[in-house]
Amino acid sequence: MPDQTPPAKLSPQPYRGRFAPSPSGPLHFGSLIAATGSYLQAKSQQGEWLIRIDDVDPPREVAGASDAILTTLEHFGFEWDGPVSFQSQRNDIYRDALNTLQRKGYIYPCACSRKQIAEAQTSSTTNAIYPGTCRNGLTQNQSIHTLRMNTQGAIIQFNDLLQGNCQYNLGTEIGDYIVLRAGGLFAYQLATGVDDALQGITEVVRGNDLLDSTPCQMLIQQHLGLDTAVYCHLPVVINDQGQKLSKRNQAPTLIDKQASVQILQALVFLGQNPPIVLKQESVSNIWQWAIANWQYAKITRQQTIPYQNIAQLKNQNYF
Ligand code: GLU
């Protein structure tokens, strides 16, 4: 007699998101967008939201920035789950991942300096794709500068929640990217690809300036046999000169006393139309409204939004 028991249902994986700032300076309005988008995606689905400090780049780290970032997040009323993780404490994990990639033959040592690569670029290859000089091995007297991923023939496809269907031929569009930097520093692509998978992140919400990093991180996950999250790349805030707001170009800083207004500005930026009366409310009431009313589908599909649009609302006394 055939077994009548229905097949056991796999319970859906609980949502887990993350915000992963680099401690290269204080948070600014651009970072608030990524924090707000990832927070609301997680909280509106009763998910977890983790904080990971991406401190794999000591030369770019600013003393005290990690603490300042966490204090700002607290003042802005973000509530994260579990202890904050630090990439600088996960070197053994990245080392293991590199060893596996090396053993499986996916990465190779490269002896080229930046200068040599720039010189090797011909006018027809101005888009800074590494020309593959060391892909077939080094000679005995060459010393290893970096380790690179061999991207030849790698096709990566994903369906971004906002950017739609994205497909990359990594070999021709991205090139053999660095996984271990000169000086033995783990590269962002490696650390982030490994962490997102091992930390069980189910959805990565971040600025679309990182869209081209996604296939690099996915390829690492595929080669290591790890799961890949869903991706959602948000529009990026730009200044009057059309540059992405960053710590280096005087992005408006986050001011604790203006937390309510700045969160409302972020909600406007993300297309959520918060009612104007909320500007009188506490940060926690604003979050309550935002979580209950969050709809990622209202976010514009534009790649960039000028900060000027937000500033104009300020002039019109919206804020
Ligand atoms: N640490 C990166 C940054 O601050 C973000 C990394 C990510 O979200 O993948 O730009």
CSV table of C-alpha atoms and ligand atoms in Angstrom, one decimal:
chain,number,residue,atom,x,y,z
A,1,MET,CA,0.0,0.0,0.0
A,2,PRO,CA,1.4,3.4,-0.9
A,3,ASP,CA,2.4,5.7,1.9
A,4,GLN,CA,-0.5,8.1,2.5
A,5,THR,CA,1.5,10.5,4.6
A,6,PRO,CA,1.8,13.9,2.9
A,7,PRO,CA,5.3,15.0,2.3
A,8,ALA,CA,6.7,17.1,5.2
A,9,LYS,CA,6.5,20.8,4.4
A,10,LEU,CA,9.7,22.7,4.6
A,11,SER,CA,9.0,25.7,6.7
A,12,PRO,CA,10.0,28.9,4.8
A,13,GLN,CA,13.3,30.3,5.8
A,14,PRO,CA,12.8,33.3,8.2
A,15,TYR,CA,13.7,36.6,6.8
A,16,ARG,CA,17.2,37.9,7.8
A,17,GLY,CA,18.5,41.2,6.5
A,18,ARG,CA,21.6,43.2,7.4
A,19,PHE,CA,23.1,46.7,7.3
A,20,ALA,CA,26.9,46.6,6.8
A,21,PRO,CA,28.5,50.0,7.1
A,22,SER,CA,32.3,50.6,6.6
A,23,PRO,CA,33.9,52.5,9.4
A,24,SER,CA,35.5,55.0,7.1
A,25,GLY,CA,33.6,57.9,8.7
A,26,PRO,CA,30.3,58.8,10.3
A,27,LEU,CA,27.0,57.8,8.8
A,28,HIS,CA,25.5,60.3,6.4
A,29,PHE,CA,22.2,60.7,4.5
A,30,GLY,CA,23.2,58.2,1.8
A,31,SER,CA,23.9,55.6,4.5
A,32,LEU,CA,20.6,56.4,6.2
A,33,ILE,CA,18.8,55.3,3.0
A,34,ALA,CA,20.5,51.9,3.0
A,35,ALA,CA,19.9,51.5,6.7
A,36,THR,CA,16.2,52.5,6.4
A,37,GLY,CA,15.5,50.4,3.4
A,38,SER,CA,17.1,47.2,4.8
A,39,TYR,CA,15.5,47.8,8.3
A,40,LEU,CA,12.0,48.3,7.0
A,41,GLN,CA,12.2,45.3,4.6
A,42,ALA,CA,13.2,43.2,7.6
A,43,LYS,CA,10.9,44.6,10.2
A,44,SER,CA,7.8,44.7,8.0
A,45,GLN,CA,8.3,40.9,7.5
A,46,GLN,CA,8.9,40.2,11.2
A,47,GLY,CA,12.4,39.4,10.2
A,48,GLU,CA,15.8,39.8,11.8
A,49,TRP,CA,18.0,42.7,11.0
A,50,LEU,CA,21.8,42.3,11.7
A,51,ILE,CA,24.5,44.9,11.9
A,52,ARG,CA,27.9,44.0,10.5
A,53,ILE,CA,30.8,46.4,10.6
A,54,ASP,CA,32.7,46.0,7.3
A,55,ASP,CA,36.2,46.7,8.7
A,56,VAL,CA,38.4,44.8,6.4
A,57,ASP,CA,40.2,47.9,5.1
A,58,PRO,CA,42.3,49.2,8.0
A,59,PRO,CA,44.0,51.9,5.8
A,60,ARG,CA,40.6,53.5,5.2
A,61,GLU,CA,39.3,53.1,8.7
A,62,VAL,CA,38.8,56.2,10.8
A,63,ALA,CA,39.5,55.8,14.5
A,64,GLY,CA,36.3,55.8,16.5
A,65,ALA,CA,34.0,55.5,13.5
A,66,SER,CA,32.5,52.1,14.4
A,67,ASP,CA,31.4,53.4,17.8
A,68,ALA,CA,30.1,56.6,16.2
A,69,ILE,CA,28.1,54.6,13.7
A,70,LEU,CA,26.5,52.4,16.3
A,71,THR,CA,25.7,55.4,18.5
A,72,THR,CA,24.0,57.2,15.6
A,73,LEU,CA,22.0,54.1,14.7
A,74,GLU,CA,20.8,53.9,18.4
A,75,HIS,CA,19.8,57.6,18.4
A,76,PHE,CA,17.9,57.1,15.2
A,77,GLY,CA,16.0,54.3,16.9
A,78,PHE,CA,17.2,51.3,14.9
A,79,GLU,CA,16.8,48.1,16.8
A,80,TRP,CA,19.1,45.3,15.6
A,81,ASP,CA,19.1,41.6,16.5
A,82,GLY,CA,22.0,39.8,18.1
A,83,PRO,CA,25.5,41.1,18.7
A,84,VAL,CA,27.1,43.4,16.2
A,85,SER,CA,29.6,41.5,14.1
A,86,PHE,CA,33.0,42.8,12.9
A,87,GLN,CA,34.6,41.5,9.7
A,88,SER,CA,38.0,42.2,11.3
A,89,GLN,CA,37.3,39.3,13.7
A,90,ARG,CA,36.4,36.9,10.9
A,91,ASN,CA,39.8,36.5,9.2
A,92,ASP,CA,40.0,32.8,9.8
A,93,ILE,CA,36.7,32.3,8.0
A,94,TYR,CA,38.0,34.3,5.0
A,95,ARG,CA,41.3,32.4,5.0
A,96,ASP,CA,39.4,29.1,4.9
A,97,ALA,CA,37.2,30.3,2.1
A,98,LEU,CA,40.3,31.4,0.1
A,99,ASN,CA,42.0,28.1,0.7
A,100,THR,CA,39.0,26.3,-0.7
A,101,LEU,CA,38.8,28.6,-3.7
A,102,GLN,CA,42.5,28.0,-4.3
A,103,ARG,CA,42.3,24.2,-3.9
A,104,LYS,CA,39.4,24.1,-6.4
A,105,GLY,CA,41.4,26.1,-8.9
A,106,TYR,CA,39.1,29.2,-9.1
A,107,ILE,CA,41.7,31.8,-8.1
A,108,TYR,CA,45.2,32.5,-9.1
A,109,PRO,CA,48.2,34.6,-7.9
A,110,CYS,CA,48.8,37.8,-9.7
A,111,ALA,CA,52.1,39.7,-9.8
A,112,CYS,CA,50.9,42.9,-11.5
A,113,SER,CA,51.1,46.2,-9.8
A,114,ARG,CA,48.4,48.8,-10.4
A,115,LYS,CA,50.9,50.7,-12.6
A,116,GLN,CA,51.6,47.7,-14.8
A,117,ILE,CA,47.9,47.1,-15.3
A,118,ALA,CA,47.3,50.7,-16.2
A,119,GLU,CA,50.1,50.5,-18.7
A,120,ALA,CA,48.7,47.3,-20.2
A,121,GLN,CA,45.3,48.9,-20.8
A,122,THR,CA,45.1,49.7,-24.5
A,123,SER,CA,42.9,52.5,-25.6
A,124,SER,CA,40.3,49.9,-26.6
A,125,THR,CA,40.2,48.5,-23.1
A,126,THR,CA,39.8,51.7,-21.2
A,127,ASN,CA,37.2,50.3,-18.9
A,128,ALA,CA,39.8,49.0,-16.5
A,129,ILE,CA,39.1,45.3,-16.9
A,130,TYR,CA,42.1,43.3,-15.8
A,131,PRO,CA,43.7,42.0,-19.0
A,132,GLY,CA,44.4,38.5,-17.5
A,133,THR,CA,48.2,38.8,-17.7
A,134,CYS,CA,48.9,36.3,-14.9
A,135,ARG,CA,46.0,34.0,-15.5
A,136,ASN,CA,48.2,31.2,-16.9
A,137,GLY,CA,50.8,31.3,-14.1
A,138,LEU,CA,53.8,33.3,-12.9
A,139,THR,CA,57.4,32.8,-13.8
A,140,GLN,CA,59.7,31.8,-10.9
A,141,ASN,CA,61.1,35.2,-10.2
A,142,GLN,CA,57.8,37.0,-10.0
A,143,SER,CA,56.4,37.8,-6.6
A,144,ILE,CA,52.7,37.5,-5.7
A,145,HIS,CA,50.9,40.8,-5.3
A,146,THR,CA,47.3,39.7,-5.1
A,147,LEU,CA,45.0,36.8,-5.6
A,148,ARG,CA,42.4,37.0,-8.4
A,149,MET,CA,39.2,35.2,-9.3
A,150,ASN,CA,39.3,33.6,-12.7
A,151,THR,CA,36.0,34.9,-14.2
A,152,GLN,CA,36.4,33.4,-17.7
A,153,GLY,CA,33.1,32.1,-18.9
A,154,ALA,CA,31.3,32.9,-15.7
A,155,ILE,CA,27.7,34.0,-16.3
A,156,ILE,CA,25.7,35.2,-13.3
A,157,GLN,CA,22.0,36.0,-13.4
A,158,PHE,CA,19.7,37.3,-10.6
A,159,ASN,CA,16.4,38.9,-10.3
A,160,ASP,CA,16.8,42.1,-8.3
A,161,LEU,CA,13.6,43.2,-6.5
A,162,LEU,CA,14.0,46.8,-7.9
A,163,GLN,CA,16.4,46.6,-10.8
A,164,GLY,CA,14.8,43.6,-12.4
A,165,ASN,CA,16.6,40.9,-14.3
A,166,CYS,CA,20.3,41.4,-14.2
A,167,GLN,CA,22.7,39.2,-16.1
A,168,TYR,CA,26.5,39.5,-16.3
A,169,ASN,CA,29.2,37.9,-18.3
A,170,LEU,CA,31.9,38.4,-15.6
A,171,GLY,CA,34.8,37.6,-17.9
A,172,THR,CA,34.0,40.4,-20.4
A,173,GLU,CA,32.1,42.9,-18.1
A,174,ILE,CA,33.9,42.7,-14.8
A,175,GLY,CA,37.1,40.9,-15.3
A,176,ASP,CA,39.2,38.8,-12.9
A,177,TYR,CA,38.6,40.7,-9.6
A,178,ILE,CA,40.8,40.7,-6.6
A,179,VAL,CA,39.9,38.4,-3.6
A,180,LEU,CA,43.1,39.0,-1.6
A,181,ARG,CA,44.6,42.5,-1.8
A,182,ALA,CA,48.3,43.5,-1.8
A,183,GLY,CA,49.5,43.4,1.8
A,184,GLY,CA,47.3,40.3,2.6
A,185,LEU,CA,44.1,42.2,3.1
A,186,PHE,CA,40.9,40.3,2.3
A,187,ALA,CA,38.9,42.0,-0.4
A,188,TYR,CA,35.4,43.4,0.1
A,189,GLN,CA,34.0,40.9,-2.4
A,190,LEU,CA,35.3,37.9,-0.6
A,191,ALA,CA,34.5,39.0,2.9
A,192,THR,CA,30.9,40.1,2.0
A,193,GLY,CA,30.1,37.1,-0.3
A,194,VAL,CA,31.2,34.8,2.5
A,195,ASP,CA,29.6,36.6,5.3
A,196,ASP,CA,26.2,37.2,3.7
A,197,ALA,CA,26.0,33.4,3.1
A,198,LEU,CA,27.4,32.2,6.4
A,199,GLN,CA,25.3,34.6,8.4
A,200,GLY,CA,22.2,33.3,6.8
A,201,ILE,CA,21.2,36.6,5.2
A,202,THR,CA,18.1,35.9,3.1
A,203,GLU,CA,17.9,39.4,1.5
A,204,VAL,CA,20.5,42.0,0.9
A,205,VAL,CA,19.2,45.6,0.6
A,206,ARG,CA,21.8,48.2,-0.3
A,207,GLY,CA,22.6,51.0,-2.7
A,208,ASN,CA,22.7,50.3,-6.4
A,209,ASP,CA,26.3,51.6,-6.5
A,210,LEU,CA,27.0,48.0,-5.4
A,211,LEU,CA,25.0,46.4,-8.1
A,212,ASP,CA,28.1,45.3,-10.0
A,213,SER,CA,29.5,43.7,-6.8
A,214,THR,CA,26.6,41.3,-6.6
A,215,PRO,CA,27.7,38.9,-9.4
A,216,CYS,CA,31.2,38.9,-7.9
A,217,GLN,CA,29.9,37.9,-4.5
A,218,MET,CA,27.4,35.4,-6.0
A,219,LEU,CA,30.3,33.7,-8.0
A,220,ILE,CA,32.2,33.3,-4.7
A,221,GLN,CA,29.2,31.8,-3.1
A,222,GLN,CA,28.6,29.4,-6.0
A,223,HIS,CA,32.2,28.2,-6.0
A,224,LEU,CA,32.0,27.6,-2.2
A,225,GLY,CA,28.6,25.8,-2.5
A,226,LEU,CA,26.9,28.5,-0.4
A,227,ASP,CA,23.4,29.9,-0.6
A,228,THR,CA,22.8,33.3,-2.2
A,229,ALA,CA,20.3,35.9,-0.9
A,230,VAL,CA,17.7,37.8,-2.8
A,231,TYR,CA,19.0,41.3,-3.8
A,232,CYS,CA,17.3,44.6,-3.7
A,233,HIS,CA,19.4,47.6,-4.9
A,234,LEU,CA,18.0,51.0,-3.8
A,235,PRO,CA,18.4,54.2,-5.8
A,236,VAL,CA,21.5,56.2,-4.7
A,237,VAL,CA,21.4,59.8,-3.5
A,238,ILE,CA,23.5,62.2,-5.6
A,239,ASN,CA,24.7,65.8,-5.0
A,240,ASP,CA,24.4,68.8,-7.4
A,241,GLN,CA,27.4,67.5,-9.3
A,242,GLY,CA,25.8,64.2,-10.0
A,243,GLN,CA,28.1,62.4,-7.6
A,244,LYS,CA,27.0,59.7,-5.1
A,245,LEU,CA,26.8,61.2,-1.6
A,246,SER,CA,29.8,60.0,0.3
A,247,LYS,CA,31.9,60.7,3.3
A,248,ARG,CA,34.4,62.3,0.9
A,249,ASN,CA,32.1,64.8,-0.8
A,250,GLN,CA,30.4,66.5,2.2
A,251,ALA,CA,27.2,64.4,2.3
A,252,PRO,CA,24.8,65.9,4.8
A,253,THR,CA,25.7,64.3,8.2
A,254,LEU,CA,23.1,62.7,10.4
A,255,ILE,CA,22.2,64.9,13.4
A,256,ASP,CA,20.8,63.2,16.5
A,257,LYS,CA,18.5,66.1,17.3
A,258,GLN,CA,17.1,65.9,13.8
A,259,ALA,CA,16.5,62.2,13.8
A,260,SER,CA,12.8,62.4,13.3
A,261,VAL,CA,13.0,64.8,10.3
A,262,GLN,CA,15.9,62.9,8.7
A,263,ILE,CA,14.1,59.6,9.0
A,264,LEU,CA,11.1,61.2,7.3
A,265,GLN,CA,13.3,62.6,4.6
A,266,ALA,CA,14.6,59.0,4.0
A,267,LEU,CA,11.0,57.8,3.9
A,268,VAL,CA,10.2,60.4,1.3
A,269,PHE,CA,13.3,59.4,-0.7
A,270,LEU,CA,12.1,55.8,-0.6
A,271,GLY,CA,8.7,56.8,-2.0
A,272,GLN,CA,6.7,56.0,1.2
A,273,ASN,CA,4.8,59.4,1.4
A,274,PRO,CA,4.9,59.7,5.2
A,275,PRO,CA,2.1,62.1,6.5
A,276,ILE,CA,3.4,65.5,7.4
A,277,VAL,CA,2.0,65.3,10.9
A,278,LEU,CA,4.6,62.7,11.7
A,279,LYS,CA,7.2,65.4,12.0
A,280,GLN,CA,5.8,66.1,15.4
A,281,GLU,CA,6.2,62.5,16.5
A,282,SER,CA,8.9,60.6,18.3
A,283,VAL,CA,11.4,58.4,16.4
A,284,SER,CA,9.7,55.3,17.7
A,285,ASN,CA,6.3,56.4,16.5
A,286,ILE,CA,7.7,57.2,13.1
A,287,TRP,CA,9.2,53.7,12.9
A,288,GLN,CA,5.9,52.2,14.0
A,289,TRP,CA,4.1,54.0,11.1
A,290,ALA,CA,6.9,53.2,8.7
A,291,ILE,CA,7.0,49.5,9.5
A,292,ALA,CA,3.2,49.2,9.3
A,293,ASN,CA,3.0,51.1,5.9
A,294,TRP,CA,6.2,50.0,4.2
A,295,GLN,CA,5.9,49.0,0.6
A,296,TYR,CA,9.1,48.5,-1.3
A,297,ALA,CA,7.2,48.5,-4.6
A,298,LYS,CA,6.7,52.3,-4.1
A,299,ILE,CA,10.4,52.9,-4.4
A,300,THR,CA,11.3,54.5,-7.7
A,301,ARG,CA,13.1,52.4,-10.2
A,302,GLN,CA,15.4,55.3,-11.0
A,303,GLN,CA,19.1,54.6,-10.5
A,304,THR,CA,19.8,57.9,-8.7
A,305,ILE,CA,17.8,60.7,-6.9
A,306,PRO,CA,19.3,64.1,-6.4
A,307,TYR,CA,19.5,65.2,-2.7
A,308,GLN,CA,18.2,68.5,-4.1
A,309,ASN,CA,14.7,66.9,-4.3
A,310,ILE,CA,14.7,66.4,-0.5
A,311,ALA,CA,16.2,69.9,0.1
A,312,GLN,CA,13.4,71.4,-1.9
A,313,LEU,CA,10.8,69.8,0.3
A,314,LYS,CA,12.6,71.4,3.2
A,315,ASN,CA,12.2,74.9,1.5
A,316,GLN,CA,8.5,74.2,1.1
A,317,ASN,CA,8.3,73.7,4.8
A,318,TYR,CA,7.4,70.1,4.4
A,319,PHE,CA,10.0,69.4,7.1
B,1,GLU,N1,30.4,48.3,3.6
B,1,GLU,C1,29.8,48.8,2.4
B,1,GLU,C2,29.6,50.2,2.4
B,1,GLU,O1,29.6,50.8,3.5
B,1,GLU,C3,28.5,48.2,2.1
B,1,GLU,C4,28.5,46.7,1.9
B,1,GLU,C5,27.3,46.1,1.5
B,1,GLU,O2,26.2,46.5,1.9
B,1,GLU,O3,27.4,45.0,0.9
B,1,GLU,O4,29.5,50.8,1.3
